[in-house]
mmCIF file of N, CA and C in Angstrom:
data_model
loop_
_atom_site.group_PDB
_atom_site.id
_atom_site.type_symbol
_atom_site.label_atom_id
_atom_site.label_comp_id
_atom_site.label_asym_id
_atom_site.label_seq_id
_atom_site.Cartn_x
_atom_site.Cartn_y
_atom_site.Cartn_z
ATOM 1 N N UNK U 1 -26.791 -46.453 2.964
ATOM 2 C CA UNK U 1 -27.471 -45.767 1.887
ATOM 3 C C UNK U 1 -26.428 -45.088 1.000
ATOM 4 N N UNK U 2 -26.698 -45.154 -0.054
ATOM 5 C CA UNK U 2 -26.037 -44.100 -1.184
ATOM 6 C C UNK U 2 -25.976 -43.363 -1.821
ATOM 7 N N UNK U 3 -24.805 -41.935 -1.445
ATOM 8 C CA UNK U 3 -25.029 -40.598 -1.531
ATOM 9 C C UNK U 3 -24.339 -40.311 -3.170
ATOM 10 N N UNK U 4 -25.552 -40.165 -3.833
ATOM 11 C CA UNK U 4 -25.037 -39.769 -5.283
ATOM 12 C C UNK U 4 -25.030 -38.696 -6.427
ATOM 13 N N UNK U 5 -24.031 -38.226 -6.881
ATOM 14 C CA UNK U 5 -24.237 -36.918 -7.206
ATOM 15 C C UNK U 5 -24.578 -36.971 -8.877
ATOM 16 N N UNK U 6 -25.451 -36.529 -8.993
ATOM 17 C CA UNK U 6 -25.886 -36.720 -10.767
ATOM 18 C C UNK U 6 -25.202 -35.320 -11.273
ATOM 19 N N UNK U 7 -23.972 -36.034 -12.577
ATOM 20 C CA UNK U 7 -23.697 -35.281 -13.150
ATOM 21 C C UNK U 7 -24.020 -34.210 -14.239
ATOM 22 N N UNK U 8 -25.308 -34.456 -14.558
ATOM 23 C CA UNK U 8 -26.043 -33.568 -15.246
ATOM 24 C C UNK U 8 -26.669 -32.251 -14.678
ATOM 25 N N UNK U 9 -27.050 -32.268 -13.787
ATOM 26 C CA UNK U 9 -27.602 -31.222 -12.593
ATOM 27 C C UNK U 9 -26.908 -31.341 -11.750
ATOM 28 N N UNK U 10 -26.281 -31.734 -11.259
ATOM 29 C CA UNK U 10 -25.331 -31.328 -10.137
ATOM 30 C C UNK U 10 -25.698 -31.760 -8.528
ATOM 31 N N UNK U 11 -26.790 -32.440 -8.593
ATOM 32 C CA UNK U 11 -27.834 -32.350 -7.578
ATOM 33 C C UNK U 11 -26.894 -33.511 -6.549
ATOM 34 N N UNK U 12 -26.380 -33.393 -5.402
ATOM 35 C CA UNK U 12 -26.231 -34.644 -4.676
ATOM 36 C C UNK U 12 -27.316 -34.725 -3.632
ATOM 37 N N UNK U 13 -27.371 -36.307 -3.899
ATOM 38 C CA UNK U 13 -28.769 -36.742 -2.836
ATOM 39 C C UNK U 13 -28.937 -38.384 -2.535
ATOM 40 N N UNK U 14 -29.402 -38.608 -1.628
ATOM 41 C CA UNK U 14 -29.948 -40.311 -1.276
ATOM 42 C C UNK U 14 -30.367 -40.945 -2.506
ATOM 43 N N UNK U 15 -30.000 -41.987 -2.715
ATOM 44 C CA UNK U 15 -30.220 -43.176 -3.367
ATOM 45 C C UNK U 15 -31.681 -43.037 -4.035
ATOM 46 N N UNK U 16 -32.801 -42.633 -2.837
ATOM 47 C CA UNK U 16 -34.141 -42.504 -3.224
ATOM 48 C C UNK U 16 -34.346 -41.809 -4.260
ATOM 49 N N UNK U 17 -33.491 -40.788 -4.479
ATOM 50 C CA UNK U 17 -33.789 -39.692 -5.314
ATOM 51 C C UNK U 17 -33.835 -40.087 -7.196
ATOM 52 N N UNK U 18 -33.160 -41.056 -6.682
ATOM 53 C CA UNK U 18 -32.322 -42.139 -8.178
ATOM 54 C C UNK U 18 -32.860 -43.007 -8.712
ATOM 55 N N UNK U 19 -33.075 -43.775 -10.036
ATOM 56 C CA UNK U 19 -33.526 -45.132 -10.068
ATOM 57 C C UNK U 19 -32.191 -45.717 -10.757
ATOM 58 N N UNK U 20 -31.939 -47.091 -10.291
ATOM 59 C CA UNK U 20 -30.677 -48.086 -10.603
ATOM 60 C C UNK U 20 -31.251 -48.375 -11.770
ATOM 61 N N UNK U 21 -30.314 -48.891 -12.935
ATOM 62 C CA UNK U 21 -30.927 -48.865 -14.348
ATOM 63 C C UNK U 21 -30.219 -50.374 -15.035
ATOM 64 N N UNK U 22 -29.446 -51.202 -13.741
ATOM 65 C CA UNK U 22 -28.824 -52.111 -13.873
ATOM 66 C C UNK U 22 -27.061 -52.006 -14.582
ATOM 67 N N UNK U 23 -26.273 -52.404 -15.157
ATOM 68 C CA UNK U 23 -25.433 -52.572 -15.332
ATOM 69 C C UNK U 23 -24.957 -51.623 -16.623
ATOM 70 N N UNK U 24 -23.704 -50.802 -16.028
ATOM 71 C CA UNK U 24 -23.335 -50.202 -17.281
ATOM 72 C C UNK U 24 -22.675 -50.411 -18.517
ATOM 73 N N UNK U 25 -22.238 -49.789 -19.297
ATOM 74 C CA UNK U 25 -21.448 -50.843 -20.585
ATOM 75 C C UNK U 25 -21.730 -51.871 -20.994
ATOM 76 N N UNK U 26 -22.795 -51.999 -21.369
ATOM 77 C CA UNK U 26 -22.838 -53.128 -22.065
ATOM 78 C C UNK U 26 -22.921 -52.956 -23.701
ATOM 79 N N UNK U 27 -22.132 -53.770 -24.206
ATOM 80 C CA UNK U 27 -21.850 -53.889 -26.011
ATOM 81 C C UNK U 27 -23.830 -53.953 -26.197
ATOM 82 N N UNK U 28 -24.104 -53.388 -26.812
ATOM 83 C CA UNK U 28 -25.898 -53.795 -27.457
ATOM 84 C C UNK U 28 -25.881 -54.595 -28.724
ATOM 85 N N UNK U 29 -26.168 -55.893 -29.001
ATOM 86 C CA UNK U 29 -26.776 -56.723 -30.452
ATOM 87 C C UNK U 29 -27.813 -55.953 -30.682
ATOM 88 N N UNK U 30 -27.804 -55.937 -32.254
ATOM 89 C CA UNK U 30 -29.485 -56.019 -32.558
ATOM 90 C C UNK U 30 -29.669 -56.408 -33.718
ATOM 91 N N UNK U 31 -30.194 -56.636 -34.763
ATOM 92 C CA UNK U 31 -30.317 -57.834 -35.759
ATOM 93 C C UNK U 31 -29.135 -57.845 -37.339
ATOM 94 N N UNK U 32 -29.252 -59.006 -36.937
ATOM 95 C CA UNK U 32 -27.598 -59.220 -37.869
ATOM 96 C C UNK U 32 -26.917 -59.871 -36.786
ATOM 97 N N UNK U 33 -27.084 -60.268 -35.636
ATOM 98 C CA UNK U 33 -26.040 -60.450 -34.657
ATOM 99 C C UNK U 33 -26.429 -61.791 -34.403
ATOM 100 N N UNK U 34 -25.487 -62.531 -33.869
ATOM 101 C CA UNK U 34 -25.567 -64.283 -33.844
ATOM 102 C C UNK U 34 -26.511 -64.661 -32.413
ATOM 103 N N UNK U 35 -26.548 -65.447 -32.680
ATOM 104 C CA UNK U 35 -27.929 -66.046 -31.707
ATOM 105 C C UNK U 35 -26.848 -65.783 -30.211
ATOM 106 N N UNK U 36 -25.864 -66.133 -30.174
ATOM 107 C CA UNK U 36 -25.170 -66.689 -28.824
ATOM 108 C C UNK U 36 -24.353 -65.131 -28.766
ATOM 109 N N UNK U 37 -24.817 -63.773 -29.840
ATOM 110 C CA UNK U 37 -24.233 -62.422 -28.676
ATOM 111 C C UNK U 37 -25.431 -61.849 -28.314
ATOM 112 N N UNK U 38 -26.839 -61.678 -28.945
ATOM 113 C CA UNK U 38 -28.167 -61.591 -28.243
ATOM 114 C C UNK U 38 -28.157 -62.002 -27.473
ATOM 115 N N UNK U 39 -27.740 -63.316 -26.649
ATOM 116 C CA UNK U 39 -27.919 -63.980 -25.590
ATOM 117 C C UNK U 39 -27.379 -63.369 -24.915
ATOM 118 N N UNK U 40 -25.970 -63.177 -25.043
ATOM 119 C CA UNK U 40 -25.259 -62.533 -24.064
ATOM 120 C C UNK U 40 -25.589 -61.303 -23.257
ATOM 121 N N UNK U 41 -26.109 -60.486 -24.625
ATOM 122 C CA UNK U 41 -26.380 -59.127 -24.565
ATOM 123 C C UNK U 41 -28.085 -59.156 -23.481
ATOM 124 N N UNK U 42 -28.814 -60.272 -23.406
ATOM 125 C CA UNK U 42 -29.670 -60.165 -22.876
ATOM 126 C C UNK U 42 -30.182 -60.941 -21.638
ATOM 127 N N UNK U 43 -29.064 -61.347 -21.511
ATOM 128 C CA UNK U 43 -29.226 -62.609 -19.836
ATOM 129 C C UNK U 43 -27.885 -62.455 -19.007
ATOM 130 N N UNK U 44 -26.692 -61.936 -19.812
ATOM 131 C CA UNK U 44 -25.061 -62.394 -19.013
ATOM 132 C C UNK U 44 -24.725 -60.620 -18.194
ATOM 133 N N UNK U 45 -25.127 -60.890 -17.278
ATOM 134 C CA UNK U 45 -24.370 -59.510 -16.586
ATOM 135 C C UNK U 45 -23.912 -59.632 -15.898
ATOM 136 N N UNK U 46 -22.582 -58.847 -15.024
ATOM 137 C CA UNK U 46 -21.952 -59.274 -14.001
ATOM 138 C C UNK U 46 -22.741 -58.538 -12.576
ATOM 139 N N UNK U 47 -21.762 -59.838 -11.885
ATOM 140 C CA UNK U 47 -22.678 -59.582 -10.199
ATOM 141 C C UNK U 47 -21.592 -59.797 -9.471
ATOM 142 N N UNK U 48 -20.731 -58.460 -9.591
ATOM 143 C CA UNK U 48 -19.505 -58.841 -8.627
ATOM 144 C C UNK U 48 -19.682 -58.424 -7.616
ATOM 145 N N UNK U 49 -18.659 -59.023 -6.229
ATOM 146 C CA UNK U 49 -18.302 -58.619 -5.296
ATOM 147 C C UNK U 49 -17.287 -57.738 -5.218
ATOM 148 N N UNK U 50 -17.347 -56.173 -4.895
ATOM 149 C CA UNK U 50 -16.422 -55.169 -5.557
ATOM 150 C C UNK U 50 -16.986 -54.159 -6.268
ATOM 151 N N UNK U 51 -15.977 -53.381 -7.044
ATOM 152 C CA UNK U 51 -16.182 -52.401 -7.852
ATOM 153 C C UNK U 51 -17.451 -53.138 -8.652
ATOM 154 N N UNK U 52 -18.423 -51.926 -9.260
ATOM 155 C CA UNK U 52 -19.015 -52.423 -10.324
ATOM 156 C C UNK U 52 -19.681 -50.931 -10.616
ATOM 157 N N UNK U 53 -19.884 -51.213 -12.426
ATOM 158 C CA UNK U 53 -20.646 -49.746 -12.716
ATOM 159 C C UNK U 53 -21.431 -49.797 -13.464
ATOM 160 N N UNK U 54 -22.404 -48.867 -12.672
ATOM 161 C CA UNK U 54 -23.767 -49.063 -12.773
ATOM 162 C C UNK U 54 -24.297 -47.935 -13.762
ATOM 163 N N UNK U 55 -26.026 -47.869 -14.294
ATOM 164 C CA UNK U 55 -26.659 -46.880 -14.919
ATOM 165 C C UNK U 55 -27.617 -46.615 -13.659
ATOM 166 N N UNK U 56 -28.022 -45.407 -13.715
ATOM 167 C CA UNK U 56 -29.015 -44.400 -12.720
ATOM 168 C C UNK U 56 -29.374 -43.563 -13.508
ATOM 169 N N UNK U 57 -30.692 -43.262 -13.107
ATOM 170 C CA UNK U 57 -31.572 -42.196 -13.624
ATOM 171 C C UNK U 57 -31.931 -41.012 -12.469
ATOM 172 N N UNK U 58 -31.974 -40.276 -12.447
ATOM 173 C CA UNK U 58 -31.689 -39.412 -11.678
ATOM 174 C C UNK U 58 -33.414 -38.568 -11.677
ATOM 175 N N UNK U 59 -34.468 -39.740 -11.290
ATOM 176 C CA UNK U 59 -36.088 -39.659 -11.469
ATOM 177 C C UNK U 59 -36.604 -38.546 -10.657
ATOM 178 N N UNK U 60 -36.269 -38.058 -9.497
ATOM 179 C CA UNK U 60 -36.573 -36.888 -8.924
ATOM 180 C C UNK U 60 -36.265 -35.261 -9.114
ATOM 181 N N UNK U 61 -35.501 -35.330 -10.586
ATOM 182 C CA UNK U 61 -34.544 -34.002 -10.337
ATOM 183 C C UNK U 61 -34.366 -34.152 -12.029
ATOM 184 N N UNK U 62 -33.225 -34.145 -12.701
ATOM 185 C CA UNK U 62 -33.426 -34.004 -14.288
ATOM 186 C C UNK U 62 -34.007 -34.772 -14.727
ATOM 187 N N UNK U 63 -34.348 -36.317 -14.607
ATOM 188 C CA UNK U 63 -34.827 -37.435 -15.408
ATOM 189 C C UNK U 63 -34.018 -38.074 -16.216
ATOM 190 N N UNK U 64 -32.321 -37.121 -16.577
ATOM 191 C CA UNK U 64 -31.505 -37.793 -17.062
ATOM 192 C C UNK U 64 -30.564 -38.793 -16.690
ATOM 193 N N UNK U 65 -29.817 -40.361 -17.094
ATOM 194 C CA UNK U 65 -29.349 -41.139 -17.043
ATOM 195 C C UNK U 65 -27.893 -40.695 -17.060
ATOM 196 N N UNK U 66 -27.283 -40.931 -15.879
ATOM 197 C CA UNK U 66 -25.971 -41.697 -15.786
ATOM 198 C C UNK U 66 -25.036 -42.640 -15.142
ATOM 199 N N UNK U 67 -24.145 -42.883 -14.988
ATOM 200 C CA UNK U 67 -23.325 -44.250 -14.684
ATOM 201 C C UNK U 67 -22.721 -43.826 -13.264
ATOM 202 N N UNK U 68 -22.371 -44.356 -12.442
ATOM 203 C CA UNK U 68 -21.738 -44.405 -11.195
ATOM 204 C C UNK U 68 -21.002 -46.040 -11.154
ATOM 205 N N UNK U 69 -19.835 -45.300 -10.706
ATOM 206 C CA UNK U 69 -18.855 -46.487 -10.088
ATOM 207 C C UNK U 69 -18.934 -46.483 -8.791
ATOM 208 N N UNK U 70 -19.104 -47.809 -8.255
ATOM 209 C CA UNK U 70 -19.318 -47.977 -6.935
ATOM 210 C C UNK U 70 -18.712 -49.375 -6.439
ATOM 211 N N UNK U 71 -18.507 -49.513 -5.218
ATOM 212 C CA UNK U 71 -18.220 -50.767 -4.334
ATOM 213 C C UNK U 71 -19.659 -51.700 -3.709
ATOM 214 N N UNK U 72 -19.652 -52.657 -4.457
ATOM 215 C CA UNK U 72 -20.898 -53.374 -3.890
ATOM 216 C C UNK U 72 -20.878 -53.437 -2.345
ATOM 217 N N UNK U 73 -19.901 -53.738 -1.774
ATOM 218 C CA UNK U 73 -19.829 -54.541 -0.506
ATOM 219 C C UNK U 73 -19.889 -53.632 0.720
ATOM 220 N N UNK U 74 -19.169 -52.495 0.232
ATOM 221 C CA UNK U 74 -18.682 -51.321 0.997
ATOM 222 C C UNK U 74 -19.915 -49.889 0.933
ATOM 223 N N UNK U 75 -20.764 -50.028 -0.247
ATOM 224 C CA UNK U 75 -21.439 -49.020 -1.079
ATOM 225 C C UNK U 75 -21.013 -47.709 -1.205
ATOM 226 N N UNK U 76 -19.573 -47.351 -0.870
ATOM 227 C CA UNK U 76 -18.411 -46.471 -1.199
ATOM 228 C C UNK U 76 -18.399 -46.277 -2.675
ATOM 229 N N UNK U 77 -19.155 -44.982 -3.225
ATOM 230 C CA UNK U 77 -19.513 -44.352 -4.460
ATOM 231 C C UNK U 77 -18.003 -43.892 -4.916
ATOM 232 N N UNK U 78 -17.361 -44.064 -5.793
ATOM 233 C CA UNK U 78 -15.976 -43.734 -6.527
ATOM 234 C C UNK U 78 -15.901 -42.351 -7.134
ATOM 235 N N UNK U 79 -17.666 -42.510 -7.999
ATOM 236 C CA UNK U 79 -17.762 -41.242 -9.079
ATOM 237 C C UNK U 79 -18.947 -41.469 -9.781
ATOM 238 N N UNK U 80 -19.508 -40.600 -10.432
ATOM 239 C CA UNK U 80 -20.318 -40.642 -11.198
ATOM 240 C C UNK U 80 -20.069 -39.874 -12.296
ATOM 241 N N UNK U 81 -20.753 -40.286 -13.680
ATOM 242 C CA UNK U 81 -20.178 -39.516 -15.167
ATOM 243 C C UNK U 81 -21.523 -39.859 -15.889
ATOM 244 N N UNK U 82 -21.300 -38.910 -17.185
ATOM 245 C CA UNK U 82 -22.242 -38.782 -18.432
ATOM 246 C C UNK U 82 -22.512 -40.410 -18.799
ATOM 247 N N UNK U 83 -23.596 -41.082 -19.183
ATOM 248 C CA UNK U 83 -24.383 -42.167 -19.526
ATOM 249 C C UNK U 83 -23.858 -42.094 -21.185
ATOM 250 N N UNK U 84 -23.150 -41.038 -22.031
ATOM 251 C CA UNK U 84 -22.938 -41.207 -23.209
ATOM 252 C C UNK U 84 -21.940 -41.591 -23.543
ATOM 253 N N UNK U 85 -20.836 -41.789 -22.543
ATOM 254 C CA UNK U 85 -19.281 -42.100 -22.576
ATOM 255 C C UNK U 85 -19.363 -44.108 -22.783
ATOM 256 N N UNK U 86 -18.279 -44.678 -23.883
ATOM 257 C CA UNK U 86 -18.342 -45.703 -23.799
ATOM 258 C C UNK U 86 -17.659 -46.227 -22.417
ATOM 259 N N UNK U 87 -16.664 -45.993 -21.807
ATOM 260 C CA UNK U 87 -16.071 -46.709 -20.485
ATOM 261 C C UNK U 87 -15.654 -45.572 -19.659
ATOM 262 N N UNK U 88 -15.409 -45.969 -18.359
ATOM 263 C CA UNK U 88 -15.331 -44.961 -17.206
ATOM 264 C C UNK U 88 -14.193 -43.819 -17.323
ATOM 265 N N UNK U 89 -14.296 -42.929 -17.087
ATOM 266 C CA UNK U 89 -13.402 -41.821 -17.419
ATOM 267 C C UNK U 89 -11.948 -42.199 -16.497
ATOM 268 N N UNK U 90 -10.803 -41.798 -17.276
ATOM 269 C CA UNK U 90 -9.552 -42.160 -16.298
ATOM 270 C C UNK U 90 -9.580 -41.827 -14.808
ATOM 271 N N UNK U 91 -9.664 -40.423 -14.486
ATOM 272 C CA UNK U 91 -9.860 -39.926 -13.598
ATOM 273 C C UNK U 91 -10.514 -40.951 -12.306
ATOM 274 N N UNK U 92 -11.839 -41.672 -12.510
ATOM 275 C CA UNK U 92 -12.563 -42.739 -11.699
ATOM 276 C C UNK U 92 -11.760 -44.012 -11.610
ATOM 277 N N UNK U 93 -11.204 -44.216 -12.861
ATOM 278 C CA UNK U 93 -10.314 -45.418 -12.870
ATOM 279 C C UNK U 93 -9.097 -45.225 -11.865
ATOM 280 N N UNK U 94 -8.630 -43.982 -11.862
ATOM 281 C CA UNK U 94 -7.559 -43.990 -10.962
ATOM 282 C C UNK U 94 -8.080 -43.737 -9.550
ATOM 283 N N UNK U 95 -9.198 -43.401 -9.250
ATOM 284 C CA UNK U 95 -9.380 -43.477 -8.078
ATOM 285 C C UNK U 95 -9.958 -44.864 -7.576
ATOM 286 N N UNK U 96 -10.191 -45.081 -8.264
ATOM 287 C CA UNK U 96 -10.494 -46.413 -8.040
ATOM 288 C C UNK U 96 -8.915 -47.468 -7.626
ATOM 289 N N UNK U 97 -8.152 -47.572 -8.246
ATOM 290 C CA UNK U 97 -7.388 -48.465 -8.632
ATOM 291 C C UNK U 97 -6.087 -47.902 -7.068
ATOM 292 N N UNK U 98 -6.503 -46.678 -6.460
ATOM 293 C CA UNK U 98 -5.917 -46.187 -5.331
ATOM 294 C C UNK U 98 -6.455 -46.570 -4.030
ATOM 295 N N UNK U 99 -7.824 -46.773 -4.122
ATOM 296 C CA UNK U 99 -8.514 -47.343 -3.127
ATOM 297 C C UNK U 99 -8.400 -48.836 -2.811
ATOM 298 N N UNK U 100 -8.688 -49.135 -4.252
ATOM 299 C CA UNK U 100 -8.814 -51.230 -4.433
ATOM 300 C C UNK U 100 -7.639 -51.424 -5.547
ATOM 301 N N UNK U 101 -6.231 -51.625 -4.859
ATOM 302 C CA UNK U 101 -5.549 -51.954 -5.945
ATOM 303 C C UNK U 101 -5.737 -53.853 -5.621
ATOM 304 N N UNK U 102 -5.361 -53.878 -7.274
ATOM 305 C CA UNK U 102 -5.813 -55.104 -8.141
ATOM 306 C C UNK U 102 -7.089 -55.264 -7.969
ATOM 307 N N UNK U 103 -8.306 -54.468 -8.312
ATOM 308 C CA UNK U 103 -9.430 -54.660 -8.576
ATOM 309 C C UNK U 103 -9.654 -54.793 -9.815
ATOM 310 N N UNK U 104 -10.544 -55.570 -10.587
ATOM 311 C CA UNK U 104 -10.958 -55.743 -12.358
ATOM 312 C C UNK U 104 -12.382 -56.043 -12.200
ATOM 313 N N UNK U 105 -12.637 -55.577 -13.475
ATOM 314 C CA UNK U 105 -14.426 -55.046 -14.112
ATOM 315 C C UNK U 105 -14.217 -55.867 -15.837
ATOM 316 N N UNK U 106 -14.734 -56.743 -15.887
ATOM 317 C CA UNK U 106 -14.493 -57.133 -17.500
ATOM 318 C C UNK U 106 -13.097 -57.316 -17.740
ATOM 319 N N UNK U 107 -13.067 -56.095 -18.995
ATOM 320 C CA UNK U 107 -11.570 -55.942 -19.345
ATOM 321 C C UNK U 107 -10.916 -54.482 -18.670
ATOM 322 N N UNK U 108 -11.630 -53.919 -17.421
ATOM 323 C CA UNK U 108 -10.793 -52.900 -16.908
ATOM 324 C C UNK U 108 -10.041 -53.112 -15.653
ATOM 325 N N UNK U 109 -8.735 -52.522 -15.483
ATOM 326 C CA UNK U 109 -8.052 -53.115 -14.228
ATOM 327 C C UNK U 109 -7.316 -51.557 -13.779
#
């Protein structure tokens, strides 16, 4: 199970407490944009084995959304941060990259 601390309230708690909101960072299309980055933007997400970072809503306690970096395999939580930031704060990156060196996410390594 996974123990996660929402950075908005402060609250750490079980997984239950949370709703997964699917995949974080993602670039958003919306009209003006070519047929084949809508697509992207609406079917291509990654499903790695490893690091990956996610959106959560935090449904029992503020209702507000944010991102957690986590290990799929291991479910070893890295960090969690604000849902308004475009990519993961250094700080997570380096802990990350201390735990799983040569791990990569997209374009982060």
């Amino acid at each position: 199970m996974l123990i996660l601390t929402c950075p908005n309230c402060g609250v750490t708690a079980e997984e239950t407490e949370f709703h997964a909101g699917g995949e974080a960072h993602l670039k958003r299309f919306g009209p003006g944009s070519s047929d084949n980055d809508f697509e992207t933007y609406l079917f291509m997400r990654e499903n790695p084995k490893g690091v990956h970072f996610e959106r959560w809503r935090h449904v029992y306690g503020c209702g507000k959304w944010f991102h957690a970096a986590r290990c799929t395999t291991t479910l070893e939580v890295f960090g969690t941060y604000s849902a308004q930031v475009t990519e993961p704060p250094k700080e997570i990156l380096d802990t990350i990259s201390e735990k799983r060196p040569g791990w990569a996410w997209r374009d982060l390594a």
